[in-house]
Amino acid sequence: MMVGTVAGLEVEMIDGIALVTISRPEAGNSIDPPTASALNSLWLAAAEDDDVVVVVVIGAGERFFCTGMDLKKTATPGGTPYVVEYLKGQQLSFAPPVDFHKPTLVALNGMALGAGLELALACDVRIAAVGAELGLPEVKIGSMPGQGGTQRLPRLIPRSVAMKMLLTGDRMSASDALRYGLVTDVVEAAELKTTALELAGRIASAAPLAVQAVKTAVNLGADLPLEDALRLEAFLWGSLRETHDRTEGRTAFAEKRPPRWQGR
């Protein structure tokens, strides 16, 4: 797992939490090709690193979380046809992969627009600062969301509310995002990072395999008929039954001590 600063990202490890800060304040913390590549590499590395239990993403400063793709540096027509890039898997990708099993948390410290909101939508838990604004304004520049915005947003909030955002490009306030369940908490800007790390710490204190199994059950079960989803849940529950951590959890409970998870 890379730690340090690379291509507009600052990464640090804090007790099993990979804290990722998008740090391009001069460009509204927007995502240019090097930053997209760095994010893609980060998810791949985090998936393989046993020291990473939870990933938290936040933006630098208090004005911007991420204002989307850097329009000055992203591709324009005239280069390689997109269909070629798509079929070869070469298109820009910066959100956690669908099969990323570790929990992800986003702290929206400011504007989350376009690709910035799509990054947040791809994560498991979203919290926001009081002044944060969320939006998918692509239609205002002759485009459309292309990193999951049209698919994830209507799955997370009422369809008509999502359609209003998508078709107008209008922004949603943090308070409305809380009202519709798009974020779980809204806190003062000065408390956001601390709140995010405290929440991530509570997740990181649980058994890592159990946490990943829960995430898998929710994500895969969402699109299954209930009967099949219950079978999936039972299978995942059973897959934990003989693990070291399940035994350790019960032993620690009986001995009234904190469990020592090993992720196996």
C-alpha atoms as one frame of an Amber mdcrd trajectory, in Angstrom:
protein
   0.000   0.000   0.000   1.523   3.300  -1.065   1.860   5.875   1.706   2.799
   9.473   1.021   1.926  11.892  -1.774   1.458  10.858  -5.379  -0.411  12.459
  -8.292  -2.679  14.652  -6.200  -3.328  12.074  -3.490  -2.065  12.063   0.081
  -2.245   8.638   1.726  -1.589   7.768   5.354  -2.250   4.702   7.491  -3.922
   5.117  10.896  -4.630   1.903  12.840  -5.941  -0.087   9.890  -7.518   2.938
   8.220  -6.145   4.129   4.885  -6.897   7.866   4.899  -6.855   9.161   1.316
  -6.937  12.913   0.741  -7.597  14.270  -2.742  -5.259  17.243  -2.761  -5.454
  19.382  -5.883  -6.881  22.551  -4.293  -5.670  24.723  -7.157  -8.077  22.787
  -9.413 -10.964  22.272  -7.012  -9.579  18.848  -6.054 -10.613  17.704  -9.530
  -9.395  14.443 -11.022  -6.918  14.561 -13.879  -5.560  11.433 -15.631  -2.610
  10.951 -13.223  -4.941  11.249 -10.210  -7.407   8.806 -11.755  -4.572   6.359
 -12.359  -3.325   6.814  -8.786  -6.818   6.170  -7.387  -7.173   3.061  -9.523
  -3.820   1.768  -8.274  -4.776   2.619  -4.700  -7.899   0.428  -4.771  -5.938
  -2.470  -6.219  -3.211  -2.106  -3.588  -5.692  -1.695  -0.719  -7.521  -4.854
  -1.750  -4.315  -6.882  -1.406  -2.916  -5.243   1.741  -3.974  -7.029   4.934
  -3.035  -3.949   6.963  -5.832  -1.981   5.268  -9.174  -2.664   6.923 -11.130
   0.474   5.957 -10.533   3.183   3.352 -11.583   6.790   4.060 -11.582   9.425
   1.302 -11.716  13.179   1.971 -10.768  16.321   0.085  -8.119  18.864   1.041
  -9.421  22.095   2.558 -13.017  22.991   3.371 -14.390  24.196   0.036 -14.012
  21.196  -2.242 -14.290  17.451  -1.833 -13.855  16.888  -5.557 -15.334  18.962
  -8.376 -15.184  16.152 -10.921 -12.883  15.483 -13.826 -10.357  18.202 -14.654
 -11.877  19.434 -17.914  -8.631  21.125 -18.894  -6.687  17.885 -18.791  -9.106
  15.113 -19.721  -9.427  13.701 -23.201 -11.316  15.554 -25.932 -12.591  14.185
 -29.263  -9.874  13.578 -31.821  -7.789  10.986 -29.997  -8.308   7.247 -29.788
 -11.995   6.386 -30.375 -13.672   5.743 -27.038 -15.039   2.384 -28.160 -11.451
   1.203 -28.597 -10.500   2.374 -25.109 -13.644   0.821 -23.633 -13.231  -2.588
 -25.237  -9.584  -2.673 -24.176 -10.421  -1.583 -20.622  -8.398   1.606 -21.005
 -11.026   4.177 -19.987 -10.402   6.307 -16.909 -11.450   4.586 -13.690 -11.081
   6.038 -10.223 -13.885   4.604  -8.058 -13.534   1.433  -6.002 -14.250  -1.634
  -8.152 -17.624  -3.323  -7.731 -15.847  -6.326  -6.188 -13.836  -4.256  -3.689
 -14.782  -6.097  -0.495 -13.320  -3.797   2.155 -15.544  -1.052   3.590 -15.183
   2.453   2.192 -16.198   5.760   3.746 -16.321   9.206   2.146 -16.175  12.484
   4.056 -17.638  15.221   1.858 -15.884  18.310   3.131 -17.163  20.573   0.361
 -18.489  20.462  -3.196 -18.865  16.928  -4.567 -19.670  17.388  -8.235 -19.647
  15.138 -11.272 -17.003  12.476 -10.916 -16.475  13.592  -7.320 -20.036  12.635
  -6.426 -19.741   9.446  -8.493 -16.710   8.478  -6.424 -18.760   9.064  -3.269
 -21.719   7.084  -4.625 -19.444   4.095  -5.220 -18.454   3.994  -1.546 -20.343
   2.369   1.322 -20.872   5.209   3.794 -21.081   8.938   3.121 -20.945  11.728
   5.680 -20.874  15.438   4.918 -19.923  18.809   6.301 -22.696  21.341   6.853
 -21.836  23.402   3.770 -21.235  20.560   1.343 -23.076  20.506  -1.992 -23.650
  17.441  -4.157 -24.427  17.417  -7.856 -24.084  15.781 -11.255 -23.943  18.788
 -13.599 -22.757  16.969 -16.734 -25.844  17.824 -18.811 -24.913  21.483 -18.476
 -21.758  20.900 -20.521 -23.252  18.555 -23.098 -22.295  15.316 -21.407 -23.675
  12.809 -18.915 -22.350  10.946 -15.860 -20.144   8.113 -17.024 -18.807   6.557
 -13.820 -22.006   5.183 -12.335 -23.971   8.331 -11.552 -27.071   7.428 -13.577
 -27.129   3.934 -12.077 -26.138   4.397  -8.447 -27.984   7.612  -7.573 -31.497
   6.249  -8.379 -30.669   3.174  -6.300 -29.797   5.284  -3.277 -32.516   7.966
  -3.208 -36.076   8.244  -4.576 -36.046   7.886  -8.359 -37.837  11.177  -9.032
 -35.372  13.087  -6.846 -32.456  11.425  -8.621 -33.957  12.203 -12.022 -34.386
  15.858 -11.074 -30.697  16.067 -10.146 -29.570  14.203 -13.255 -31.770  16.040
 -15.766 -31.230  19.562 -14.423 -27.695  19.313 -13.088 -28.922  21.055  -9.933
 -27.021  20.659  -6.679 -28.312  19.124  -3.470 -27.497  20.588  -0.064 -25.989
  18.488   2.700 -29.212  18.805   4.695 -31.301  17.486   1.785 -28.777  14.687
   1.226 -29.304  13.697   4.855 -33.086  13.901   4.478 -33.037  11.562   1.479
 -30.516   9.188   3.043 -27.722   9.930   0.588 -25.471  10.705   3.558 -25.735
   9.289   7.061 -24.446  12.271   9.055 -23.956  16.008   8.624 -21.467  17.650
  10.971 -19.607  20.922  11.267 -16.665  21.179   8.903 -14.180  21.310  11.762
 -15.512  17.987  13.079 -15.756  16.116   9.780 -12.356  14.435   9.635 -12.486
  13.420  13.288 -16.005  12.051  12.853 -14.975  10.086   9.757 -11.948   8.551
  11.449 -13.953   7.708  14.572 -16.597   5.945  12.481 -13.943   4.166  10.425
 -12.243   3.137  13.655 -15.434   1.488  14.895 -15.640  -0.451  11.634 -11.950
  -1.358  11.831 -12.415  -2.708  15.369 -14.824  -5.378  14.102 -13.720  -8.700
  12.633 -12.411  -7.901   9.122 -13.710 -11.059   7.453 -17.135 -10.535   8.995
 -17.231  -6.921   7.815 -16.282  -7.944   4.288 -18.865 -10.733   4.300 -21.587
  -8.294   5.359 -20.637  -5.898   2.560 -20.641  -8.743   0.041 -24.051  -9.951
   1.225 -25.587  -6.489   0.922 -24.073  -5.666  -2.475 -24.689  -9.003  -4.180
 -28.042  -9.600  -2.517 -29.508  -6.237  -3.535 -30.314  -7.382  -7.063 -31.355
 -10.950  -6.204 -34.822 -12.280  -5.466 -35.262 -12.492  -1.695 -35.119 -16.287
  -1.650 -31.770 -16.312  -3.465 -30.452 -13.438  -1.365 -31.249 -15.370   1.807
 -29.363 -18.364   0.430 -26.383 -16.096  -0.257 -26.534 -14.743   3.294 -26.672
 -18.260   4.735 -23.686 -19.326   2.635 -21.611 -16.329   3.731 -22.635 -16.862
   7.371 -21.559 -20.483   7.103 -18.267 -19.491   5.475 -17.386 -17.559   8.640
 -18.313 -20.360  11.024 -14.985 -22.184  11.052 -12.744 -19.121  10.806 -10.191
 -18.289  13.466 -11.760 -14.881  14.049 -15.210 -16.282  14.841 -13.696 -18.530
  17.485 -11.598 -15.642  18.770 -14.644 -13.390  18.985 -16.527 -15.864  21.167
 -13.471 -16.596  23.298 -12.752 -12.901  23.841 -16.399 -12.295  24.776 -16.271
 -15.098  27.350 -12.960 -13.838  28.743 -14.181 -10.209  28.780 -11.244  -8.893
  26.749 -10.841  -7.179  23.375 -10.600  -9.683  20.505  -7.363 -10.070  18.585
  -8.431 -10.407  14.965  -6.189 -12.090  12.416  -8.377 -11.927   9.350  -8.428
 -15.678   8.913
